[in-house]
Amino acid sequence: MGVNIRGRSFLTLLDYSPAEIRYLLDLAAEFKRLKAAGVEHKWLSGKQVVLLFEKTSTRTRCAFEVGARDLGMGVTFLDPGSSQMGKKESLADTAKVLGRMYDGIEYRGFKQSVVEDLAKYSGVPVWNGLTDDFHPTQMLADMLTVREEFGELRGRKLTFFGDARNNVANSLMVVCSKLGMHYCACGPKDLMPADWLVEKCRAVAEETGAVIEMTDDPAQGAKDCDVAYTDIWLSMGEPAELWAKRIEMLLPYQVNRELMAMAKPNAIFLHCLPSFHDRETTIGEEIYQKFGLPAMEVTDDVFLGKQARQFDEAENRMHTIKAVMYATLK
Ligand code: CP
């Protein structure tokens, strides 16, 4: 029987089967082909979506907006200052109202429970655009990018270097386990994923043939690695006072030329972005002035080098988010 996820929310990839994830990747590849060929695909014409952002965004917001418009839908963007949610109106009431007006809701914010409650009370598909725990739409873009590079995903080793318990790293562990890949969490022992999530992913891995590895040794993380992945060292919502501690903990896991040289020769570099790879941002310059570091989680030579695929990955946010909206709303 074919895959059908119409009417479903997209809150975490733990809720999705390997076949459903592969279906979304295939659909995204088709949307990418249509867009490149200039073929109109307003297949959801007449529908309306709302995007709720309690945190800032470039890629996720733009991917949802462009994706929705390409599919022929109307889009409303709400930031924390422009809705009553949580201040004058409860989450449940807001969800019920939005569900009466919109066909789908995107949410980016803090607790995973908020996106789950939106889905529970709205009665329409809700898409997680990032919470403190998970970033599932990012994963589809990442996997599409890896698949474009290597073809088959099964057996490929993807190593996340850094804070291995942040929302991106958590989600990478989930998606790699679902797709039969070798996931390596490489970072300090104190920044490893939660036991409950590791146990869940290991149970999935038993079914799919995936491997889940944890190490605090960067050389071990880089060994046989096909995809070197990193993210900024302080997640959205964490206080700036943590920079000194994080730099001290994570500098050994910086993705630089020496680390890439220990990976497979044809390995690629991925980053969900934004990135502190130079001094061209306010924070990047402040960190340089305070700690003397010209780059943090990835050095400029790797970021600008031949193995870097982060801008393909960023473009793929749009194609994959379009696939999620289409498959759940069609
Ligand atoms: N990777 C990502 O989610 O980017 P934004 O924060 O810009 O949406």
Coordinates of C-alpha atoms in Angstrom, one line a residue, residues 13 18 21-22 139 142-143 146 153-160 168-184 201 204-205 208-212 227 229:
L13 CA 10.4 12.1 13.2
P18 CA 11.3 4.9 7.5
I21 CA 10.4 9.6 5.6
R22 CA 11.6 8.2 2.3
M139 CA 16.3 16.7 9.0
D142 CA 19.8 17.2 5.5
M143 CA 18.9 13.8 4.3
V146 CA 23.2 13.6 1.7
L153 CA 21.7 6.6 2.7
R154 CA 21.9 3.3 4.5
G155 CA 25.2 2.6 6.1
R156 CA 26.6 6.1 5.7
K157 CA 28.3 7.5 8.8
L158 CA 27.1 11.0 9.9
T159 CA 29.0 12.5 12.8
F160 CA 27.7 15.5 14.7
V168 CA 19.5 19.4 15.7
A169 CA 21.7 16.6 17.2
N170 CA 18.7 14.9 18.8
S171 CA 16.9 15.0 15.5
L172 CA 19.9 13.7 13.5
M173 CA 20.1 10.7 15.8
V174 CA 16.4 10.0 15.2
V175 CA 16.5 10.3 11.4
C176 CA 19.7 8.3 11.1
S177 CA 18.3 5.5 13.2
K178 CA 15.1 5.5 11.1
L179 CA 17.1 5.4 7.8
G180 CA 19.6 2.7 8.8
M181 CA 22.6 5.0 9.0
H182 CA 25.6 5.2 11.3
Y183 CA 25.1 8.1 13.6
C184 CA 27.9 9.3 15.8
C201 CA 16.8 5.4 18.8
V204 CA 14.7 1.7 16.1
A205 CA 18.3 0.9 15.0
T208 CA 16.7 -0.8 10.6
G209 CA 20.3 -1.9 10.9
A210 CA 21.4 1.6 12.0
V211 CA 24.4 2.1 14.3
I212 CA 24.3 4.7 17.2
V227 CA 29.2 13.5 6.7
Y229 CA 27.9 18.0 10.7

